[in-house]
Short mmCIF file of C-alpha atoms in Angstrom, two decimals:
data_model
loop_
_atom_site.label_atom_id
_atom_site.label_comp_id
_atom_site.label_asym_id
_atom_site.label_seq_id
_atom_site.Cartn_x
_atom_site.Cartn_y
_atom_site.Cartn_z
CA UNK Q 1 183.92 91.86 7.50
CA UNK Q 2 181.32 93.97 9.81
CA UNK Q 3 179.06 91.81 11.93
CA UNK Q 4 175.88 91.82 13.23
CA UNK Q 5 174.82 95.29 15.18
CA UNK Q 6 176.51 94.62 19.05
CA UNK Q 7 176.89 96.64 22.07
CA UNK Q 8 179.32 96.98 25.41
CA UNK Q 9 177.09 96.64 28.21
CA UNK Q 10 178.02 96.85 31.50
CA UNK Q 11 176.78 95.00 34.41
CA UNK Q 12 177.62 96.88 37.66
CA UNK Q 13 177.48 94.54 41.10
CA UNK Q 14 175.10 96.05 43.04
CA UNK Q 15 177.57 96.85 46.95
CA UNK Q 16 176.05 94.15 49.23
CA UNK Q 17 174.07 94.49 52.87
CA UNK Q 18 177.64 93.55 54.56
CA UNK Q 19 179.97 96.49 53.17
CA UNK Q 20 182.89 97.14 55.24
CA UNK Q 21 186.56 97.64 55.92
CA UNK Q 22 188.54 94.71 56.98
CA UNK Q 23 191.10 95.92 55.32
CA UNK Q 24 191.70 92.25 53.20
CA UNK Q 25 193.24 92.65 50.76
CA UNK Q 26 197.67 92.39 50.57
CA UNK Q 27 198.72 94.86 47.75
CA UNK Q 28 195.80 96.79 47.95
CA UNK Q 29 197.14 100.44 49.01
CA UNK Q 30 193.47 101.29 49.54
CA UNK Q 31 191.97 98.33 51.08
CA UNK Q 32 194.87 98.38 53.60
CA UNK Q 33 195.32 102.01 54.62
CA UNK Q 34 191.25 101.97 56.01
CA UNK Q 35 191.22 99.28 57.42
CA UNK Q 36 188.89 99.24 60.96
CA UNK Q 37 186.93 102.61 59.37
CA UNK Q 38 183.59 102.19 59.80
CA UNK Q 39 181.70 101.51 56.52
CA UNK Q 40 178.46 103.27 55.15
CA UNK Q 41 177.01 100.17 53.41
CA UNK Q 42 173.87 102.43 52.12
CA UNK Q 43 175.93 105.21 50.91
CA UNK Q 44 178.02 101.74 49.28
CA UNK Q 45 175.42 100.47 47.49
CA UNK Q 46 173.34 104.20 46.71
CA UNK Q 47 176.79 105.58 45.45
CA UNK Q 48 177.06 102.45 42.76
CA UNK Q 49 173.52 102.40 41.63
CA UNK Q 50 173.33 106.36 40.71
CA UNK Q 51 176.03 105.82 38.44
CA UNK Q 52 174.68 103.04 36.78
CA UNK Q 53 170.99 104.78 36.07
CA UNK Q 54 173.68 108.01 34.90
CA UNK Q 55 175.06 106.20 32.65
CA UNK Q 56 171.70 104.29 31.38
CA UNK Q 57 170.43 107.76 31.19
CA UNK Q 58 173.05 108.90 28.41
CA UNK Q 59 172.39 105.87 26.85
CA UNK Q 60 174.45 103.47 27.10
CA UNK Q 61 173.39 99.31 28.01
CA UNK Q 62 173.41 98.54 31.21
CA UNK Q 63 172.96 95.76 33.67
CA UNK Q 64 172.62 94.84 37.19
CA UNK Q 65 174.67 92.11 39.42
CA UNK Q 66 173.15 91.05 42.49
CA UNK Q 67 175.52 90.42 45.38
CA UNK Q 68 176.64 87.22 46.76
CA UNK Q 69 174.78 86.27 50.32
CA UNK Q 70 176.96 86.79 53.40
CA UNK Q 71 177.90 86.56 55.54
CA UNK Q 72 178.97 82.90 54.28
CA UNK Q 73 178.08 80.70 57.07
CA UNK Q 74 179.06 77.95 54.11
CA UNK Q 75 182.76 79.02 54.96
CA UNK Q 76 182.65 78.60 58.61
CA UNK Q 77 181.37 75.44 58.79
CA UNK Q 78 184.05 74.54 56.18
CA UNK Q 79 186.40 75.27 58.60
CA UNK Q 80 185.40 74.14 61.34
CA UNK Q 81 182.61 75.77 62.99
CA UNK Q 82 178.96 74.62 63.98
CA UNK Q 83 175.77 74.96 65.22
CA UNK Q 84 172.97 77.20 64.55
CA UNK Q 85 174.17 80.12 63.05
CA UNK Q 86 173.90 82.71 65.56
CA UNK Q 87 176.60 79.98 67.44
CA UNK Q 88 179.04 80.07 64.14
CA UNK Q 89 178.97 83.24 64.08
CA UNK Q 90 179.45 83.92 67.51
CA UNK Q 91 182.48 81.13 67.40
CA UNK Q 92 184.07 82.62 65.09
CA UNK Q 93 184.23 85.90 66.42
CA UNK Q 94 185.73 84.81 69.50
CA UNK Q 95 187.72 82.42 67.90
CA UNK Q 96 189.27 83.50 64.18
CA UNK Q 97 187.77 87.33 63.73
CA UNK Q 98 189.70 87.24 60.56
CA UNK Q 99 187.95 84.31 58.71
CA UNK Q 100 185.48 85.92 59.84
CA UNK Q 101 185.88 89.31 58.67
CA UNK Q 102 186.73 86.59 55.13
CA UNK Q 103 182.74 85.37 55.53
CA UNK Q 104 181.41 88.81 55.44
CA UNK Q 105 183.49 90.81 52.68
CA UNK Q 106 181.11 92.40 49.90
CA UNK Q 107 184.08 92.36 47.90
CA UNK Q 108 182.09 90.34 44.45
CA UNK Q 109 180.15 94.87 44.17
CA UNK Q 110 183.88 94.43 42.01
CA UNK Q 111 182.58 92.66 39.49
CA UNK Q 112 185.47 93.21 36.66
CA UNK Q 113 186.42 90.35 38.69
CA UNK Q 114 183.19 88.42 38.41
CA UNK Q 115 184.55 86.44 35.00
CA UNK Q 116 186.31 86.66 31.55
CA UNK Q 117 183.95 87.31 28.93
CA UNK Q 118 184.50 86.87 25.55
CA UNK Q 119 181.80 88.07 22.56
CA UNK Q 120 180.55 85.62 19.73
CA UNK Q 121 182.31 87.22 17.77
CA UNK Q 122 185.55 86.09 18.74
CA UNK Q 123 184.58 82.77 20.09
CA UNK Q 124 184.77 79.19 17.66
CA UNK Q 125 181.65 78.25 18.89
CA UNK Q 126 179.47 81.47 18.07
CA UNK Q 127 178.62 81.66 21.88
CA UNK Q 128 179.61 84.39 24.39
CA UNK Q 129 182.18 83.05 26.96
CA UNK Q 130 181.99 83.49 30.41
CA UNK Q 131 184.80 82.21 32.76
CA UNK Q 132 183.88 83.16 36.52
CA UNK Q 133 187.66 84.31 38.24
CA UNK Q 134 188.75 81.69 40.47
CA UNK Q 135 190.39 84.22 42.53
CA UNK Q 136 192.34 81.78 44.43
CA UNK Q 137 194.99 84.78 45.90
CA UNK Q 138 192.32 86.32 48.26
CA UNK Q 139 190.21 84.16 50.74
CA UNK Q 140 187.62 86.72 50.65
CA UNK Q 141 187.56 85.97 46.91
CA UNK Q 142 188.24 82.73 46.61
CA UNK Q 143 184.86 81.61 47.75
CA UNK Q 144 182.85 83.94 44.97
CA UNK Q 145 183.27 82.30 41.85
CA UNK Q 146 180.47 78.83 42.38
CA UNK Q 147 178.67 81.84 43.57
CA UNK Q 148 178.62 84.05 40.48
CA UNK Q 149 178.35 81.56 38.23
CA UNK Q 150 175.53 80.94 39.40
CA UNK Q 151 174.37 84.68 39.57
CA UNK Q 152 175.82 84.57 35.96
CA UNK Q 153 173.36 81.51 34.64
CA UNK Q 154 170.36 83.44 36.03
CA UNK Q 155 170.72 86.52 33.42
CA UNK Q 156 172.66 84.46 30.78
CA UNK Q 157 170.77 81.22 30.82
CA UNK Q 158 170.29 81.00 27.14
CA UNK Q 159 172.63 78.09 26.47
CA UNK Q 160 172.38 78.38 22.59
CA UNK Q 161 174.14 81.97 22.93
CA UNK Q 162 176.10 81.81 25.83
CA UNK Q 163 178.45 79.43 27.48
CA UNK Q 164 179.75 79.74 31.23
CA UNK Q 165 182.48 77.63 31.91
CA UNK Q 166 183.09 76.67 35.94
CA UNK Q 167 186.43 79.02 37.40
CA UNK Q 168 189.73 76.98 37.01
CA UNK Q 169 191.43 75.53 39.13
CA UNK Q 170 192.07 76.96 42.62
CA UNK Q 171 195.81 76.78 42.33
CA UNK Q 172 198.46 79.96 42.93
CA UNK Q 173 199.82 78.07 39.02
CA UNK Q 174 196.59 79.35 37.51
CA UNK Q 175 195.40 81.84 39.51
CA UNK Q 176 192.47 84.10 37.79
CA UNK Q 177 191.23 87.11 38.59
CA UNK Q 178 188.67 87.81 35.42
CA UNK Q 179 188.23 90.88 33.55
CA UNK Q 180 190.03 92.90 35.18
CA UNK Q 181 193.41 91.83 33.95
CA UNK Q 182 191.48 91.70 30.33
CA UNK Q 183 190.01 94.02 27.54
CA UNK Q 184 189.07 93.80 23.94
CA UNK Q 185 190.10 95.77 20.91
CA UNK Q 186 187.39 96.18 17.65
CA UNK Q 187 187.20 98.36 15.81
CA UNK Q 188 183.22 98.18 16.02
CA UNK Q 189 181.88 95.93 19.16
CA UNK Q 190 180.47 93.22 16.51
CA UNK Q 191 183.63 92.82 14.73
CA UNK Q 192 186.14 90.26 15.26
CA UNK Q 193 188.27 91.69 17.36
CA UNK Q 194 192.21 91.14 19.28
CA UNK Q 195 191.66 90.31 22.95
CA UNK Q 196 194.34 90.77 25.35
CA UNK Q 197 195.14 89.89 28.36
CA UNK Q 198 197.98 91.23 31.05
CA UNK Q 199 199.78 88.97 33.97
CA UNK Q 200 202.09 89.65 36.63
CA UNK Q 201 203.92 86.39 36.21
CA UNK Q 202 204.32 83.07 34.39
CA UNK Q 203 204.51 80.15 37.10
CA UNK Q 204 206.47 78.12 35.38
CA UNK Q 205 208.37 80.38 32.86
CA UNK Q 206 211.11 83.00 33.36
CA UNK Q 207 210.60 86.90 33.88
CA UNK Q 208 210.87 89.49 36.37
CA UNK Q 209 208.72 89.56 39.07
CA UNK Q 210 207.72 91.93 41.83
CA UNK Q 211 208.69 91.41 45.18
CA UNK Q 212 207.22 93.39 46.67
CA UNK Q 213 203.23 92.07 46.79
CA UNK Q 214 202.01 89.08 45.07
CA UNK Q 215 201.83 88.90 41.37
CA UNK Q 216 197.53 87.91 41.19
CA UNK Q 217 197.42 86.78 37.64
CA UNK Q 218 199.81 84.39 35.88
CA UNK Q 219 200.21 83.90 32.34
CA UNK Q 220 199.31 79.85 32.45
CA UNK Q 221 195.71 80.93 33.36
CA UNK Q 222 195.51 83.58 30.97
CA UNK Q 223 196.35 81.48 28.28
CA UNK Q 224 193.86 78.67 29.37
CA UNK Q 225 191.05 80.93 29.30
CA UNK Q 226 192.12 82.22 25.91
CA UNK Q 227 191.39 78.25 25.47
CA UNK Q 228 188.35 77.34 26.63
CA UNK Q 229 187.13 80.72 25.07
CA UNK Q 230 187.78 79.11 21.93
CA UNK Q 231 190.19 81.98 20.64
CA UNK Q 232 192.90 82.21 18.14
CA UNK Q 233 196.37 82.74 18.39
CA UNK Q 234 196.25 85.35 15.81
CA UNK Q 235 193.74 87.16 17.94
CA UNK Q 236 195.32 87.44 20.77
CA UNK Q 237 197.21 88.92 23.30
CA UNK Q 238 199.64 88.51 26.30
CA UNK Q 239 201.55 90.88 28.23
CA UNK Q 240 202.97 91.29 31.26
CA UNK Q 241 202.16 93.61 33.89
CA UNK Q 242 205.39 95.70 35.34
CA UNK Q 243 206.75 94.48 38.19
CA UNK Q 244 207.69 97.40 39.88
CA UNK Q 245 204.22 98.59 39.81
CA UNK Q 246 202.75 96.34 41.40
CA UNK Q 247 204.35 96.68 44.05
CA UNK Q 248 203.18 100.45 43.87
CA UNK Q 249 199.74 98.87 44.24
CA UNK Q 250 199.05 97.93 40.76
CA UNK Q 251 197.21 94.72 42.04
CA UNK Q 252 195.48 95.13 39.28
CA UNK Q 253 195.91 96.41 35.58
CA UNK Q 254 192.85 98.39 35.25
CA UNK Q 255 194.54 100.39 37.66
CA UNK Q 256 197.46 100.87 35.22
CA UNK Q 257 195.11 100.57 32.05
CA UNK Q 258 191.77 100.72 30.50
CA UNK Q 259 191.14 100.21 26.34
CA UNK Q 260 187.87 100.25 24.58
CA UNK Q 261 187.88 99.44 20.79
CA UNK Q 262 190.75 100.91 18.92
CA UNK Q 263 191.78 103.05 21.88
CA UNK Q 264 194.50 101.94 24.99
CA UNK Q 265 194.90 104.57 27.76
CA UNK Q 266 197.42 103.33 30.21
CA UNK Q 267 200.68 105.10 31.92
CA UNK Q 268 204.04 104.21 30.03
CA UNK Q 269 205.13 102.05 33.35
CA UNK Q 270 202.13 99.94 32.64
CA UNK Q 271 204.24 96.79 30.98
CA UNK Q 272 207.25 94.57 30.13
CA UNK Q 273 208.54 95.99 27.18
CA UNK Q 274 205.88 98.07 26.75
CA UNK Q 275 206.56 99.09 23.45
CA UNK Q 276 206.73 95.63 21.25
CA UNK Q 277 202.81 95.25 23.55
CA UNK Q 278 201.75 97.88 21.17
CA UNK Q 279 203.76 96.57 18.17
CA UNK Q 280 202.31 93.32 18.28
CA UNK Q 281 198.78 94.58 19.28
CA UNK Q 282 198.88 97.40 16.44
CA UNK Q 283 200.10 94.12 14.11
CA UNK Q 284 197.28 92.02 14.91
CA UNK Q 285 194.62 94.66 14.62
CA UNK Q 286 195.98 95.95 11.23
CA UNK Q 287 195.75 92.29 10.15
CA UNK Q 288 191.85 93.02 10.65
CA UNK Q 289 191.76 96.16 9.08
CA UNK Q 290 191.83 98.06 12.61
CA UNK Q 291 193.06 101.28 13.66
CA UNK Q 292 194.96 101.23 17.40
CA UNK Q 293 196.32 104.32 19.67
CA UNK Q 294 198.13 104.31 22.55
CA UNK Q 295 197.38 107.42 24.85
CA UNK Q 296 199.66 106.65 27.32
CA UNK Q 297 200.62 109.29 30.08
CA UNK Q 298 203.75 109.40 31.24
CA UNK Q 299 205.48 109.38 34.28
CA UNK Q 300 206.97 113.38 33.96
CA UNK Q 301 203.11 114.42 34.31
CA UNK Q 302 201.32 112.22 36.24
CA UNK Q 303 203.12 109.42 38.51
CA UNK Q 304 202.37 105.60 39.00
CA UNK Q 305 201.66 106.89 42.86
CA UNK Q 306 199.25 109.61 41.42
CA UNK Q 307 197.68 106.60 39.23
CA UNK Q 308 197.36 104.46 42.38
CA UNK Q 309 195.45 106.96 44.67
CA UNK Q 310 193.60 108.65 42.26
CA UNK Q 311 192.12 105.61 40.18
CA UNK Q 312 192.63 107.32 37.16
CA UNK Q 313 193.10 104.64 34.64
CA UNK Q 314 190.78 102.53 37.25
CA UNK Q 315 188.15 104.28 34.35
CA UNK Q 316 185.64 103.23 32.55
CA UNK Q 317 186.43 104.62 28.22
CA UNK Q 318 182.49 103.77 26.89
CA UNK Q 319 181.55 104.70 23.18
CA UNK Q 320 178.61 106.83 22.96
CA UNK Q 321 176.06 106.23 20.23
CA UNK Q 322 177.26 109.13 18.46
CA UNK Q 323 181.03 107.38 18.94
CA UNK Q 324 182.41 110.21 21.29
CA UNK Q 325 184.33 108.17 23.85
CA UNK Q 326 183.79 109.34 27.66
CA UNK Q 327 186.32 108.59 30.74
CA UNK Q 328 183.78 107.68 33.56
CA UNK Q 329 186.51 108.39 36.43
CA UNK Q 330 185.76 108.59 40.59
CA UNK Q 331 186.42 112.02 41.97
CA UNK Q 332 189.07 111.24 43.92
CA UNK Q 333 191.11 111.84 39.75
CA UNK Q 334 189.61 116.15 41.20
CA UNK Q 335 191.31 116.05 44.40
CA UNK Q 336 194.60 114.69 43.07
CA UNK Q 337 196.28 118.14 41.41
CA UNK Q 338 198.33 116.37 38.78
CA UNK Q 339 195.60 114.02 37.68
CA UNK Q 340 193.32 117.40 37.96
CA UNK Q 341 195.94 118.74 35.45
CA UNK Q 342 196.20 116.53 32.54
CA UNK Q 343 192.63 115.55 32.49
CA UNK Q 344 191.69 119.16 32.19
CA UNK Q 345 194.92 119.34 29.21
CA UNK Q 346 192.36 116.06 27.39
CA UNK Q 347 190.61 118.69 24.95
CA UNK Q 348 193.57 120.38 23.69
CA UNK Q 349 195.79 117.47 22.41
CA UNK Q 350 193.27 115.98 20.20
CA UNK Q 351 193.39 112.20 22.57
CA UNK Q 352 190.84 110.09 21.45
CA UNK Q 353 189.43 110.65 24.86
CA UNK Q 354 186.17 113.54 23.97
CA UNK Q 355 184.63 113.93 27.67
CA UNK Q 356 185.40 113.08 31.54
CA UNK Q 357 182.61 111.81 33.78
CA UNK Q 358 183.45 112.26 37.43
CA UNK Q 359 181.31 109.72 39.61
CA UNK Q 360 180.96 109.98 43.99
CA UNK Q 361 181.95 106.04 44.76
CA UNK Q 362 184.04 107.45 48.06
CA UNK Q 363 182.59 103.89 49.82
CA UNK Q 364 184.27 101.69 46.59
CA UNK Q 365 187.19 103.66 46.69
CA UNK Q 366 188.37 103.69 50.40
CA UNK Q 367 188.28 100.17 49.79
CA UNK Q 368 190.27 100.04 46.57
CA UNK Q 369 187.41 100.21 43.96
CA UNK Q 370 186.61 102.84 41.58
CA UNK Q 371 184.70 102.91 37.74
CA UNK Q 372 186.07 99.64 36.24
CA UNK Q 373 186.10 97.76 39.26
CA UNK Q 374 182.64 97.86 39.65
CA UNK Q 375 181.86 96.47 36.26
CA UNK Q 376 181.69 93.02 34.13
CA UNK Q 377 181.92 94.56 30.23
CA UNK Q 378 179.80 92.05 27.67
CA UNK Q 379 179.59 92.99 24.61
CA UNK Q 380 176.33 91.42 23.15
CA UNK Q 381 173.94 91.36 19.37
CA UNK Q 382 170.43 92.46 19.80
CA UNK Q 383 169.55 89.24 20.01
CA UNK Q 384 171.90 87.66 22.49
CA UNK Q 385 170.78 91.37 24.50
CA UNK Q 386 166.78 89.72 24.09
CA UNK Q 387 168.43 86.38 25.16
CA UNK Q 388 169.50 88.18 29.20
CA UNK Q 389 167.20 88.12 31.85
CA UNK Q 390 165.03 91.54 30.66
CA UNK Q 391 164.77 92.48 34.80
CA UNK Q 392 168.44 93.05 35.53
CA UNK Q 393 168.54 96.24 33.21
CA UNK Q 394 168.58 99.64 34.59
CA UNK Q 395 165.91 101.78 33.80
CA UNK Q 396 164.09 104.01 36.02
CA UNK Q 397 161.67 101.57 37.03
CA UNK Q 398 164.34 99.47 38.59
CA UNK Q 399 165.95 102.30 39.62
CA UNK Q 400 163.03 103.18 41.76
CA UNK Q 401 162.62 99.37 42.94
CA UNK Q 402 166.33 99.23 43.92
CA UNK Q 403 166.91 102.63 45.92
CA UNK Q 404 163.71 101.87 47.70
CA UNK Q 405 165.40 98.43 48.71
CA UNK Q 406 168.02 99.35 49.86
CA UNK Q 407 166.63 101.97 52.73
CA UNK Q 408 164.52 99.23 53.65
CA UNK Q 409 167.45 96.58 54.21
CA UNK Q 410 170.81 98.36 54.54
CA UNK Q 411 172.80 99.72 57.94
CA UNK Q 412 174.34 103.41 57.24
CA UNK Q 413 177.38 102.30 59.68
CA UNK Q 414 179.16 98.86 60.28
CA UNK Q 415 182.61 98.21 61.66
CA UNK Q 416 184.59 95.18 61.38
CA UNK Q 417 183.51 94.14 65.11
CA UNK Q 418 180.02 94.26 63.50
CA UNK Q 419 179.71 91.47 61.55
CA UNK Q 420 179.81 89.44 65.22
CA UNK Q 421 176.28 90.88 65.26
CA UNK Q 422 174.12 87.90 63.88
CA UNK Q 423 171.73 90.13 62.90
CA UNK Q 424 173.57 90.93 60.15
CA UNK Q 425 173.07 87.26 58.58
CA UNK Q 426 168.99 87.34 58.88
CA UNK Q 427 169.44 91.29 56.90
CA UNK Q 428 171.17 90.18 54.45
CA UNK Q 429 169.24 86.94 53.65
CA UNK Q 430 165.99 88.93 53.44
CA UNK Q 431 167.45 92.11 51.45
CA UNK Q 432 168.65 89.06 49.13
CA UNK Q 433 165.43 86.92 49.26
CA UNK Q 434 163.39 90.31 48.48
CA UNK Q 435 166.04 91.33 45.77
CA UNK Q 436 165.46 87.89 43.65
CA UNK Q 437 161.28 89.02 42.77
CA UNK Q 438 163.69 92.02 41.90
CA UNK Q 439 165.71 91.02 39.58
CA UNK Q 440 163.50 87.88 38.21
CA UNK Q 441 166.69 85.18 39.93
CA UNK Q 442 164.80 82.40 40.78
CA UNK Q 443 166.96 80.32 43.12
CA UNK Q 444 170.19 82.31 43.08
CA UNK Q 445 170.83 81.71 46.91
CA UNK Q 446 170.76 78.61 49.01
CA UNK Q 447 170.87 80.63 51.86
CA UNK Q 448 172.88 77.32 53.64
CA UNK Q 449 172.44 76.96 57.14
#
C-alpha cells in the first residue's frame, strides 16, 4: 500500500577546516597511501559544496550537515593534556602527535558514517529513526557520535516526527559504522520497504573473517540498530560482507555495493553466499509487491582492485522526478580504463541505470571517501520535510553564503605538521561560530576549553 508522498533527501557533510592526510584509517587503502601528503581544505570544501549544489539544481532534495569541532580539545584533555588550549596542542604535538592527529581529523565529512536512518514507513512508531554510529574501530571516529547527535538534534528537532537514539555502547562487539553498511529497498520512497544491513563479522557467531584488515561492523550491532528502530523481521535482511574483499580494501559495504529503490548495484564478490542474499531480498520485497533487480558487475570486467581504486560503487544511485536513475561517480572512474569502459557500456546493456554524472572530489577521494561517503540518506514525507530546520536545505542563497564562508575561513594548504599550529583551532572555531548562524544551528558547538 502506498503511503504519503515521500522523497529521499541527501544530507552531505561540509568538509571541515582541518581536512588533512594523516593516514589514520588502517584498512582504507587511499587513506594510508596518501599519508603525510599536503591537503587543501578550501578545495575539499568547495568540491563537496559544488556537488551538493549541482544535485539540488537537478531537482534532488539536498541538505547540509555541519563539520564537528576540530581539533577536539576535549579528547586531548581527556587523555591528560592540560593548560590553556595552545599549551594542550603544543604538548600533544611533542608527546603524542598521533593523538593530535586523531583529535584534528575532519572525518565527520563522511556522513554516510554519521548514523543509520530508518524512514517512518518502516518503523513501529511511525517516526524517522536515527542511530548515530559509534565508529568504535577508530579513535578519530569514535569521538564523533556525541557531537553528531547534537547536530542531528538541531536539524531534526521535532520529537513527534524524529527519534534520535544514542549510539550503541562503544565496544568492538557492537562496532557500528552507520549507513555505509545499510541501504533500503522499496517501490516508492514512501512505501514500506526492506532494510538491508551488511556486516563484516559476528562477534559471537561462527563464520569467515578477514585476515588482513579488520571487519568494522558486527552482526550484533546491525541487529541492535534494527531493534532500536522498531523494524520487523520480515522487512530486514542481514548479509555478511565477503572477508576477501575487506582484505582488498573494502572497509565498508558502500565501497562494493550501492542500492536505491528496487535496484542493487554491486560487485559479484560483495557478499558471502551472494545469491542467497539476492533470494532473501527478492522474497521479502515480493511479499510487499515490490520488484527487485540485482545489477552485478563481474570480476572479469571490473576487478575488486579496480572498484577500490576508482570507487565505482561508492557512488550515489538516485531517482529523478521522472523515474530515471542517475549514478553519481567520482572522476577517478573515468581515469580507470576498465571502469570507464563498463560505465560506457551501461546504455547498451539496458540496465536500470540511465545516466552517469561525474564529479571532481579529489580531496575527499585521497582520504578514501567518494560521493556515497559524503552523504547521509534520509527519506522524508512532506510533513517531515517541513519539520526539518529549513536553513540547511541547499539553494542558490545558501550556496553563495557557504562559498564565501569557505573563502573567509579555510586554508588552501594543510600538512600534518601544521596541526601543531594553535592558530588552526582559533580559525576553526571562528568558522564554526559563523556557520551556526548561517545554518541556524543554535548552541550545537560547546567550544570546550
